[in-house]
Structure formats: C-alpha cells, structure tokens
C-alpha cells in the first residue's frame, strides 16, 4: 500500500472534514493507498508540492505570485465558504467604508479573495476600511468582538454557521464570494 501525505493549508472544517470522512469510509484503502493527513499551514510551497494539498486558494495564490506550477483538481461547494457578519445598521459591503472589519492577512488566500470582493463593491481595502487582521480560523474572537462592539464586521468561515449566528445576535450576514452579487437578506 502506498502512503500519500495530504496536507491541509488552511484552518477550518471545510479543508479537513472531507479527508476525514473519506478515510473513515475506506475510500483511500479501496484505492490501495494510505493517506496521512498533515498540517501544512507552515510548509513552504515546494514541500507542499511533494504531496497532495487541500486548499485551492493557497495553491492559486502561490501560482499567481511566485509562478509555482500546480496540477489542480478543483472541487467546489454550492454554498460560499466565507461570509461577512456585520452589526445592525450595515446593509451592504459599501456600508463598511470607514468601519472596522476583521479579516485574514492580505497575503493569505482568504485575505486576497476578501480584497477582491471589497474592490468589486467599490471599496479600497487599504484606504476605505479599518482592517483588523487576525489569525485564520479565530472566528470565536470575531464573534466576541462583534458582540462587544470592538469591530463592526468580520469575514468568517462557513464552519461558524454564520446565518444562524447572525439570526441569534441580530447581525447582518451575506456571502463573501468574489462571484456573488446577492444583497444581504
């Protein structure tokens, strides 16, 4: 049996859950391979290329910024992976101008994609918004900061059930997809 290192390069269930379920259902064993799930968040791109990775965003970003060639298999979901949660009174991305927004660092894939979404909404992420950069996956901190008013909005992963959190706290919630044009409910 062959062993493959499968490295996740982000933080969140959407990057680990599928691999875990496939392992539990013996899908890998059926193909004659053993898959070792590894935390590749701090690995450099060359080390990542020696195995398989979960996390299209980082692969795409390293291809665009460093010219690193990747062979990619893209599997997508029918729901956005990231959502904007905002305090009451904010009804669109344009309303974030001058506000405090918790986001991933610009050099990360979610941070880069957030910047694209903000630009499509007519906002300059470096001038129009007061960004609060935080570690990937620290969405619990975002919820506390939203609740006590230290931030006005946050980009959070779908693992937080953002629509349910928004309903529970009276916040606004809308998809954080670079291709979405839906307005928040």
Coordinates of C-alpha atoms in Angstrom, one line a residue:
X1 CA 0.0 0.0 0.0
X2 CA 1.3 3.5 -1.0
X3 CA 1.3 6.3 1.5
X4 CA 0.4 9.9 0.5
X5 CA 0.8 13.0 2.6
X6 CA -2.4 15.0 2.3
X7 CA -1.7 18.4 3.8
X8 CA -4.3 21.0 4.6
X9 CA -3.1 24.5 4.2
X10 CA -5.8 26.5 5.9
X11 CA -7.8 26.3 9.1
X12 CA -11.3 25.0 9.1
X13 CA -13.5 22.0 8.8
X14 CA -14.1 22.6 5.1
X15 CA -10.5 21.6 4.5
X16 CA -10.3 18.6 6.8
X17 CA -13.7 17.1 7.0
X18 CA -13.8 15.7 3.5
X19 CA -10.5 13.9 4.0
X20 CA -11.6 12.6 7.4
X21 CA -14.8 11.2 6.0
X22 CA -13.1 9.6 3.0
X23 CA -10.7 7.9 5.4
X24 CA -13.5 6.7 7.7
X25 CA -15.4 5.3 4.7
X26 CA -12.2 3.5 3.5
X27 CA -12.2 5.3 0.2
X28 CA -8.5 5.6 0.3
X29 CA -8.0 2.0 1.2
X30 CA -10.2 1.0 -1.7
X31 CA -7.7 2.7 -4.0
X32 CA -4.7 0.9 -2.3
X33 CA -3.3 4.0 -0.6
X34 CA -2.9 5.2 3.0
X35 CA -3.4 8.9 3.4
X36 CA -1.7 10.7 6.2
X37 CA -3.5 14.0 7.0
X38 CA -0.8 16.6 7.8
X39 CA -0.9 20.2 8.9
X40 CA 0.8 22.0 6.1
X41 CA -0.1 25.6 7.1
X42 CA 3.6 26.5 7.7
X43 CA 5.1 24.4 5.0
X44 CA 6.7 26.2 2.0
X45 CA 5.2 25.6 -1.4
X46 CA 8.0 23.3 -2.6
X47 CA 7.4 20.9 0.3
X48 CA 3.6 21.1 -0.3
X49 CA 4.2 20.1 -4.0
X50 CA 5.7 16.8 -2.9
X51 CA 2.4 15.6 -1.6
X52 CA -1.3 16.5 -2.1
X53 CA -2.9 19.5 -0.6
X54 CA -6.4 20.6 0.3
X55 CA -6.8 24.3 -0.2
X56 CA -7.2 25.7 -3.7
X57 CA -6.8 29.3 -2.5
X58 CA -3.2 29.0 -1.4
X59 CA -2.2 26.9 -4.4
X60 CA -3.7 29.5 -6.7
X61 CA -2.2 32.4 -4.9
X62 CA 1.3 30.8 -4.9
X63 CA 0.9 30.2 -8.7
X64 CA 0.0 33.8 -9.3
X65 CA 2.6 35.4 -7.0
X66 CA 5.5 33.0 -7.3
X67 CA 4.9 31.2 -10.6
X68 CA 4.9 27.8 -8.9
X69 CA 3.3 25.3 -11.3
X70 CA 0.5 23.2 -9.7
X71 CA -1.7 20.4 -11.1
X72 CA -5.1 21.1 -9.5
X73 CA -8.3 19.3 -9.0
X74 CA -11.0 21.8 -8.1
X75 CA -14.0 20.6 -6.2
X76 CA -16.4 23.3 -5.2
X77 CA -19.5 23.5 -3.0
X78 CA -22.9 25.0 -3.7
X79 CA -22.6 27.4 -0.7
X80 CA -20.0 30.1 -0.1
X81 CA -17.1 29.2 2.3
X82 CA -16.8 32.7 3.7
X83 CA -19.4 35.1 4.9
X84 CA -19.5 38.7 6.1
X85 CA -21.1 39.2 9.5
X86 CA -22.0 42.8 10.4
X87 CA -23.5 44.7 13.3
X88 CA -27.0 46.1 12.8
X89 CA -27.2 49.1 10.5
X90 CA -24.8 47.8 7.9
X91 CA -26.7 46.5 5.0
X92 CA -24.1 46.2 2.2
X93 CA -20.4 45.9 1.7
X94 CA -20.4 49.6 0.7
X95 CA -21.5 50.4 4.3
X96 CA -18.2 49.1 5.6
X97 CA -16.4 52.3 4.4
X98 CA -14.7 53.7 7.5
X99 CA -15.7 50.7 9.6
X100 CA -13.6 48.1 11.4
X101 CA -13.5 44.8 9.6
X102 CA -11.8 41.6 10.9
X103 CA -10.1 39.8 8.0
X104 CA -7.4 37.4 7.2
X105 CA -4.0 38.8 6.3
X106 CA -3.7 40.1 2.8
X107 CA -1.0 37.6 1.8
X108 CA -3.3 34.6 2.6
X109 CA -5.8 33.2 0.1
X110 CA -8.9 34.2 2.1
X111 CA -7.4 37.7 2.6
X112 CA -6.6 38.0 -1.1
X113 CA -10.1 36.9 -2.0
X114 CA -11.7 39.3 0.5
X115 CA -9.7 42.2 -1.1
X116 CA -11.2 41.2 -4.5
X117 CA -14.7 41.2 -3.1
X118 CA -14.2 44.5 -1.4
X119 CA -12.8 46.1 -4.6
X120 CA -15.8 44.8 -6.6
X121 CA -18.0 46.6 -4.1
X122 CA -16.1 49.8 -4.8
X123 CA -14.0 49.8 -1.7
X124 CA -10.2 50.1 -1.5
X125 CA -9.3 47.6 1.3
X126 CA -6.2 49.7 2.1
X127 CA -7.8 53.1 2.4
X128 CA -11.6 52.8 2.8
X129 CA -11.7 50.2 5.6
X130 CA -10.1 49.9 9.0
X131 CA -8.9 46.3 8.9
X132 CA -8.3 44.2 12.0
X133 CA -6.1 41.4 10.8
X134 CA -6.4 38.2 12.8
X135 CA -5.3 34.6 12.6
X136 CA -7.2 32.3 10.2
X137 CA -9.9 30.4 11.9
X138 CA -10.2 32.5 15.0
X139 CA -13.8 33.2 14.4
X140 CA -14.8 32.9 18.1
X141 CA -12.7 36.0 18.7
X142 CA -14.6 37.8 15.9
X143 CA -17.9 36.9 17.5
X144 CA -16.9 38.3 20.8
X145 CA -15.5 41.5 19.2
X146 CA -18.7 41.9 17.2
X147 CA -20.8 41.4 20.3
X148 CA -19.0 43.9 22.4
X149 CA -18.6 46.5 19.5
X150 CA -14.8 46.4 19.1
X151 CA -15.4 45.6 15.4
X152 CA -18.2 46.4 13.0
X153 CA -18.0 43.4 10.7
X154 CA -15.9 40.2 10.2
X155 CA -15.2 37.8 7.4
X156 CA -15.9 34.3 8.9
X157 CA -15.8 30.8 7.6
X158 CA -18.9 28.7 6.9
X159 CA -17.9 26.4 9.8
X160 CA -19.3 29.1 12.1
X161 CA -22.9 28.7 10.7
X162 CA -22.8 32.4 10.0
X163 CA -26.5 32.7 9.1
X164 CA -27.5 31.1 12.4
X165 CA -25.1 33.3 14.3
X166 CA -26.5 36.4 12.6
X167 CA -30.0 35.4 13.4
X168 CA -29.2 34.7 17.1
X169 CA -27.5 38.1 17.6
X170 CA -29.5 40.3 15.2
X171 CA -26.5 40.8 12.9
X172 CA -26.4 41.0 9.1
X173 CA -25.0 38.2 7.1
X174 CA -24.1 38.0 3.4
X175 CA -21.9 35.7 1.3
X176 CA -18.3 36.6 0.8
X177 CA -17.8 35.2 -2.6
X178 CA -15.9 37.0 -5.3
X179 CA -18.6 36.0 -7.8
X180 CA -21.7 36.7 -5.8
X181 CA -23.9 39.7 -6.5
X182 CA -26.6 38.9 -3.9
X183 CA -27.6 41.5 -1.5
X184 CA -27.8 40.6 2.2
X185 CA -31.2 39.5 3.4

